[in-house]
JSON list of C-alpha atoms in Angstrom, two decimals:
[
{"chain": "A", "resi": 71, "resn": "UNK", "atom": "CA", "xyz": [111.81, 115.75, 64.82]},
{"chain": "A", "resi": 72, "resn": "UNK", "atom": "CA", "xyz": [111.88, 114.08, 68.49]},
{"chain": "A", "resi": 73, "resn": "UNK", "atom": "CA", "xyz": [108.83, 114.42, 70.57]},
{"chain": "A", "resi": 74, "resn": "UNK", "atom": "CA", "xyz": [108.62, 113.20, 73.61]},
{"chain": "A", "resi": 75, "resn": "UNK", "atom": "CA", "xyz": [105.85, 111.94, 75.87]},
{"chain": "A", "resi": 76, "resn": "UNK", "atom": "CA", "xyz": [105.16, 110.95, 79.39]},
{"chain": "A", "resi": 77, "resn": "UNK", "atom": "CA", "xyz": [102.40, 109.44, 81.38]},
{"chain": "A", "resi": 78, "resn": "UNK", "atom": "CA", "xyz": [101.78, 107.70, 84.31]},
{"chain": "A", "resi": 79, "resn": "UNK", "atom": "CA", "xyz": [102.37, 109.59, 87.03]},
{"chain": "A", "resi": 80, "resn": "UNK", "atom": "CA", "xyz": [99.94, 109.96, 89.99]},
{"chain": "A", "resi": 81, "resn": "UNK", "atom": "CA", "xyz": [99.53, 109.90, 94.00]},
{"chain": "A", "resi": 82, "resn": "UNK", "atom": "CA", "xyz": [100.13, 107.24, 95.80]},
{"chain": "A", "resi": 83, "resn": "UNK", "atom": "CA", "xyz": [101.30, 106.14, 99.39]},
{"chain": "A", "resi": 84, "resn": "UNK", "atom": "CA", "xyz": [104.87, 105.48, 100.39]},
{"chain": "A", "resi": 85, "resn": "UNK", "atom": "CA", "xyz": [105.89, 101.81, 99.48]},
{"chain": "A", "resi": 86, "resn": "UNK", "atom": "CA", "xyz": [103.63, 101.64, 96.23]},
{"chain": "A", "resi": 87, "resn": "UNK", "atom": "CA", "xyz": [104.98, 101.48, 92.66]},
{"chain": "A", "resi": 88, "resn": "UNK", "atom": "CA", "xyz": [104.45, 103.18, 89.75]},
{"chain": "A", "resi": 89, "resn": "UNK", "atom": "CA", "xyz": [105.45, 102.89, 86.14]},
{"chain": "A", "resi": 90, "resn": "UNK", "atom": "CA", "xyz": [105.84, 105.94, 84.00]},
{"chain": "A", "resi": 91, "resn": "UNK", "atom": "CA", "xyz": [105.97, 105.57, 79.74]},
{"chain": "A", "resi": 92, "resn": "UNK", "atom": "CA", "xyz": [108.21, 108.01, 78.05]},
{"chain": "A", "resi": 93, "resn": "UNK", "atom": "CA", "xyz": [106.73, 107.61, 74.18]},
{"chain": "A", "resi": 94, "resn": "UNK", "atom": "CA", "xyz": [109.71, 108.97, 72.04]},
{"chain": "A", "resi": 95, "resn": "UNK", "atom": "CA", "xyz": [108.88, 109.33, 68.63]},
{"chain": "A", "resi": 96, "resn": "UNK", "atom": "CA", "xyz": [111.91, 110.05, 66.05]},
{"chain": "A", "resi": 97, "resn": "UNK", "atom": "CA", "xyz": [114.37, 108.22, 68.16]},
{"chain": "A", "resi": 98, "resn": "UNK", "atom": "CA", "xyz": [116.03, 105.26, 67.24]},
{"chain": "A", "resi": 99, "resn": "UNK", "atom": "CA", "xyz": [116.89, 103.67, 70.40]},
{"chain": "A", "resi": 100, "resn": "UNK", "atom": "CA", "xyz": [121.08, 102.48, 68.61]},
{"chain": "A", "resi": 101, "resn": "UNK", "atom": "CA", "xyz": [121.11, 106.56, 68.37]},
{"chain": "A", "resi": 102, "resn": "UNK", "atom": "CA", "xyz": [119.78, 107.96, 71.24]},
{"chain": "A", "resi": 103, "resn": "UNK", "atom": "CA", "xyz": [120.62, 107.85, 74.91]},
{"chain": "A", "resi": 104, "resn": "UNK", "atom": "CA", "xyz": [117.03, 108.13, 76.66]},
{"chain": "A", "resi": 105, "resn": "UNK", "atom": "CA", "xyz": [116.58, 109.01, 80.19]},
{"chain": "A", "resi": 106, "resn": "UNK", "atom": "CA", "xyz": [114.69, 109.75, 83.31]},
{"chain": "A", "resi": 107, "resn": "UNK", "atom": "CA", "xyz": [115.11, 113.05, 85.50]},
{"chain": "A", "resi": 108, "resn": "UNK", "atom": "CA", "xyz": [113.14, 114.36, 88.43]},
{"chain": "A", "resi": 109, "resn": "UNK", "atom": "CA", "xyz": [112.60, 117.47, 90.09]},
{"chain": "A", "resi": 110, "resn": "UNK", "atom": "CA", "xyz": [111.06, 118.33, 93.42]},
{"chain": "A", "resi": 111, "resn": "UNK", "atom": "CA", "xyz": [109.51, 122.37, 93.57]},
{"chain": "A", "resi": 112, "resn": "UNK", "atom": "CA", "xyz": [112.74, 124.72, 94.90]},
{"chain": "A", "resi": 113, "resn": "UNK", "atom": "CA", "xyz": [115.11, 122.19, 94.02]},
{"chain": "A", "resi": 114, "resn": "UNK", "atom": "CA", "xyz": [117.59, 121.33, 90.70]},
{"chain": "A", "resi": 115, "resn": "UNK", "atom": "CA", "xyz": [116.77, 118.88, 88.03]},
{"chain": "A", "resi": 116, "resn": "UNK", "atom": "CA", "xyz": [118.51, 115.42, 88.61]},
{"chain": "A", "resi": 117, "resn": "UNK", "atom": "CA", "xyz": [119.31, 112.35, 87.31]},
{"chain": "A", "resi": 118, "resn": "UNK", "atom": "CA", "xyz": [117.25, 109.33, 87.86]},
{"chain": "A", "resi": 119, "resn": "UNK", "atom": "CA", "xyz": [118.17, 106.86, 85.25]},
{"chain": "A", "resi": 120, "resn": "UNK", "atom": "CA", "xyz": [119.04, 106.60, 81.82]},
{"chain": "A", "resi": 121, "resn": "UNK", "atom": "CA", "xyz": [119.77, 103.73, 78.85]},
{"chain": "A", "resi": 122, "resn": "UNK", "atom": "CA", "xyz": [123.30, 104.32, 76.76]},
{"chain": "A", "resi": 123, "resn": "UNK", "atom": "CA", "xyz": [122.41, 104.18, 73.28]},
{"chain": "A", "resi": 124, "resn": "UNK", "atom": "CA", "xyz": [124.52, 101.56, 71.97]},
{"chain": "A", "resi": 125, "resn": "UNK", "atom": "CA", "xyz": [125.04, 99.28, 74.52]},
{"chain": "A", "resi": 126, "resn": "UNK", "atom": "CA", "xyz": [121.74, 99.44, 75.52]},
{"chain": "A", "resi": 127, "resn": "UNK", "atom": "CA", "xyz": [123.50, 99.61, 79.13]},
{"chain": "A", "resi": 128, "resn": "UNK", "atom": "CA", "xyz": [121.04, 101.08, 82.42]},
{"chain": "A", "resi": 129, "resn": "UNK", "atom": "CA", "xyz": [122.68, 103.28, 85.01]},
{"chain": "A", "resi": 130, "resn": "UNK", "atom": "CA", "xyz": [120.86, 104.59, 88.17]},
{"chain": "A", "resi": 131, "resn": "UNK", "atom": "CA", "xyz": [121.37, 107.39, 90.48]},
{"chain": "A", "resi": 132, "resn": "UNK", "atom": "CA", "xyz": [122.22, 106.16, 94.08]},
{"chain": "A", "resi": 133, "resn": "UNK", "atom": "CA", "xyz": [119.13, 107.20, 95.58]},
{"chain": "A", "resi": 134, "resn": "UNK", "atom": "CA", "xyz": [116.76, 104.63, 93.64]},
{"chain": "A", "resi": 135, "resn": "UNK", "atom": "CA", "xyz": [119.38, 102.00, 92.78]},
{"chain": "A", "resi": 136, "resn": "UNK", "atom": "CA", "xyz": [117.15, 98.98, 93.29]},
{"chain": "A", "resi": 137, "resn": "UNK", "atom": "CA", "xyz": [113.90, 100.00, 93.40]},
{"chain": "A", "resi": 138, "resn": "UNK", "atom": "CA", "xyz": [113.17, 101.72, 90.31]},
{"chain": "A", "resi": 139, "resn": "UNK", "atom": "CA", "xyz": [114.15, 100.00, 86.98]},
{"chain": "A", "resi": 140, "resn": "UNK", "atom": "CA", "xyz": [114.56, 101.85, 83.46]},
{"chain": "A", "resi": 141, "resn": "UNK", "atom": "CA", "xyz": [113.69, 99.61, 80.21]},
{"chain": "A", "resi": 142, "resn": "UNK", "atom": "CA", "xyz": [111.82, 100.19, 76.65]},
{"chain": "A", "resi": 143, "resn": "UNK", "atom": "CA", "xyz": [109.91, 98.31, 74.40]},
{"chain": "A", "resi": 144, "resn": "UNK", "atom": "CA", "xyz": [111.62, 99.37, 70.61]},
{"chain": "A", "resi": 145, "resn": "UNK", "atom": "CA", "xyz": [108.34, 98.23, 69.12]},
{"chain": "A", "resi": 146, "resn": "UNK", "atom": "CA", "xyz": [106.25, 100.70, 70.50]},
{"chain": "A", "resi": 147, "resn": "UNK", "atom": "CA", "xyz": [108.85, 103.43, 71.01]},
{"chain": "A", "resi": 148, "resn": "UNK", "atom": "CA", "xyz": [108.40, 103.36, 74.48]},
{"chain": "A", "resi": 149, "resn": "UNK", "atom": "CA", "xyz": [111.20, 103.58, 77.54]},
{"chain": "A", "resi": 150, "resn": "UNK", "atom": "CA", "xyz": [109.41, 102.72, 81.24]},
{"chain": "A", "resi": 151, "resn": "UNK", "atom": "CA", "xyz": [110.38, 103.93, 84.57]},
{"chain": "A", "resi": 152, "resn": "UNK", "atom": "CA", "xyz": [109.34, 101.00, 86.85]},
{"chain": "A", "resi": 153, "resn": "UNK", "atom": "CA", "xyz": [109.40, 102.57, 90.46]},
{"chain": "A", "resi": 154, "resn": "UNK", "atom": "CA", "xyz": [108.93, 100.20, 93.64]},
{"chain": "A", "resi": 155, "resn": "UNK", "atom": "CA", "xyz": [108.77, 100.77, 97.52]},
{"chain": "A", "resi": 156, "resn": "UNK", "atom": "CA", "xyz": [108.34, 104.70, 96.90]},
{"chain": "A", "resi": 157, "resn": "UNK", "atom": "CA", "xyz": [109.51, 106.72, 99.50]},
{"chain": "A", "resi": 158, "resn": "UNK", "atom": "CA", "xyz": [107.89, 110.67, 99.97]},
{"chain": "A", "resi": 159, "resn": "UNK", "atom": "CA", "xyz": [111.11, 111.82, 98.77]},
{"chain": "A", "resi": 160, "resn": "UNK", "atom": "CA", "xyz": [110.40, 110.84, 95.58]},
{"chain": "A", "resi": 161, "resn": "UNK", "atom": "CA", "xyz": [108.07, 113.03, 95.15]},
{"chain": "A", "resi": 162, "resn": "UNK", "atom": "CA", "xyz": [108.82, 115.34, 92.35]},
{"chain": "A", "resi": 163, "resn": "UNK", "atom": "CA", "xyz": [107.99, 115.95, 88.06]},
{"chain": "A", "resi": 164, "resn": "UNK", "atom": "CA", "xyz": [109.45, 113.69, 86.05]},
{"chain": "A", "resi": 165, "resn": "UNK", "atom": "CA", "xyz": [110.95, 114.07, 82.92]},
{"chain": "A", "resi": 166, "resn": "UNK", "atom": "CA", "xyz": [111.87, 112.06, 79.82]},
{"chain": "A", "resi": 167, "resn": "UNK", "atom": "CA", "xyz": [115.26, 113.11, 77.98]},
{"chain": "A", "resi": 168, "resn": "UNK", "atom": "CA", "xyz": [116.80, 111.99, 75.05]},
{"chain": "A", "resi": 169, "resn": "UNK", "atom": "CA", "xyz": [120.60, 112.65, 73.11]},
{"chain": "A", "resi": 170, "resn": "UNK", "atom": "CA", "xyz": [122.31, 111.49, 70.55]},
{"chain": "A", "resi": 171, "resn": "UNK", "atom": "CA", "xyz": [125.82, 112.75, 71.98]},
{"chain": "A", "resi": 172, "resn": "UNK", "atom": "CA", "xyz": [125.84, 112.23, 75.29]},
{"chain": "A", "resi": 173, "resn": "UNK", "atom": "CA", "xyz": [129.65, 111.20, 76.94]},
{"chain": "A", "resi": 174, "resn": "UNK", "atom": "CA", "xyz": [129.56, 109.14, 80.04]},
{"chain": "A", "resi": 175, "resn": "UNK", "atom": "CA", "xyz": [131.34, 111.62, 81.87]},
{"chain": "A", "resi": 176, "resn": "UNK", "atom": "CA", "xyz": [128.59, 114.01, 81.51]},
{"chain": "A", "resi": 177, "resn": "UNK", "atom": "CA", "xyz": [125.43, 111.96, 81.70]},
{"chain": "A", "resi": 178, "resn": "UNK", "atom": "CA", "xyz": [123.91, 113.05, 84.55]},
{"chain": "A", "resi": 179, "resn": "UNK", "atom": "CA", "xyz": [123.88, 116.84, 83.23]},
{"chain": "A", "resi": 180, "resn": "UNK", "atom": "CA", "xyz": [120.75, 117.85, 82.27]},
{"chain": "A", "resi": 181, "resn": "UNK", "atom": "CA", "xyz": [122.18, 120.97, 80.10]},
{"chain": "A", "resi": 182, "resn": "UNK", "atom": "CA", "xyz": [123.37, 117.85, 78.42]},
{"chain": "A", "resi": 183, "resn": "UNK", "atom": "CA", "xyz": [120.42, 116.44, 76.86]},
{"chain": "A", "resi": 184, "resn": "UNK", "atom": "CA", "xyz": [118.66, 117.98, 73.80]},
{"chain": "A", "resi": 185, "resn": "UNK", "atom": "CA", "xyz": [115.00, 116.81, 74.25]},
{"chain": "A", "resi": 186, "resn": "UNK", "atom": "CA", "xyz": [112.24, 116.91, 77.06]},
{"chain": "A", "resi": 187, "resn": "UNK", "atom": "CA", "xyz": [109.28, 115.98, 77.47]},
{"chain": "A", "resi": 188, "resn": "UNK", "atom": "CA", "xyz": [106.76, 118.10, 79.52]},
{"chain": "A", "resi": 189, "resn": "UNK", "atom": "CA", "xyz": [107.13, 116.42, 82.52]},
{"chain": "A", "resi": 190, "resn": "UNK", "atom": "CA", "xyz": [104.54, 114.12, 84.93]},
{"chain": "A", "resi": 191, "resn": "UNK", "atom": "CA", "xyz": [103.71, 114.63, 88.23]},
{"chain": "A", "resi": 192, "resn": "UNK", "atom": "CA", "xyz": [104.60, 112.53, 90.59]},
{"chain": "A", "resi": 193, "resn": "UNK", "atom": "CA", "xyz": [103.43, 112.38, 94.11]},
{"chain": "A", "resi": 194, "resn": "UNK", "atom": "CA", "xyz": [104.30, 109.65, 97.32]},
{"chain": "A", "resi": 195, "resn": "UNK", "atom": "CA", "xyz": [102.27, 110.30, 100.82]},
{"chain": "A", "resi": 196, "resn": "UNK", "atom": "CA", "xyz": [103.96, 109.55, 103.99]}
]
């Protein structure tokens, strides 16, 4: 069974970082495509970042293309969300995702992923 996990979120002002953990157990990381989604209150879920399963490969919505970075550790079952020079926009829960089937075409889909994890708050002052 996958479970997923996340921590690190918090408040902090605009231009901090922050790194979020995403502890996926019963996911081998060749299998599974893990990812990163947000979602700010009256708005839709939407991509942030993800890993491709076999390539290992990162991809990054627009909007935080060089300032957050996506990574895991496959000895502790862990994928990070490393997020620099924050901006208030930002602010939103974040969720871990995971799928064994994803096709790039579709990747940025939520509907498209089977697993979540319950989500951790994030929060960026102005």
């Amino acid at each position: 069974q996958v479970q997923l996990v996340e921590s690190g979120g918090g408040l902090v002002q605009a231009g901090d970082s922050l790194r979020l953990s995403c502890v996926a157990s019963g996911v081998t990381s060749s299998s599974y495509t893990l990812g990163w989604f947000r979602q700010a209150p009256g708005r839709e879920r939407e991509f942030v970042a993800n890993l491709w399963r076999s390539t290992g490969r990162a991809y990054y919505a627009d909007s935080v293309k060089g300032r957050f970075t996506i990574s895991r550790d496959n000895a502790k079952s862990t994928v990070y969300l490393q997020m620099d020079s924050l901006k208030p926009e930002d602010t939103a829960v974040y969720y871990c995702a995971a799928d064994p089937n994803l096709i790039l075409s579709t990747m940025t889909n939520p509907s498209q992923y089977k697993t979540w994890g319950q989500g951790t708050q994030v929060t960026v002052s102005s």
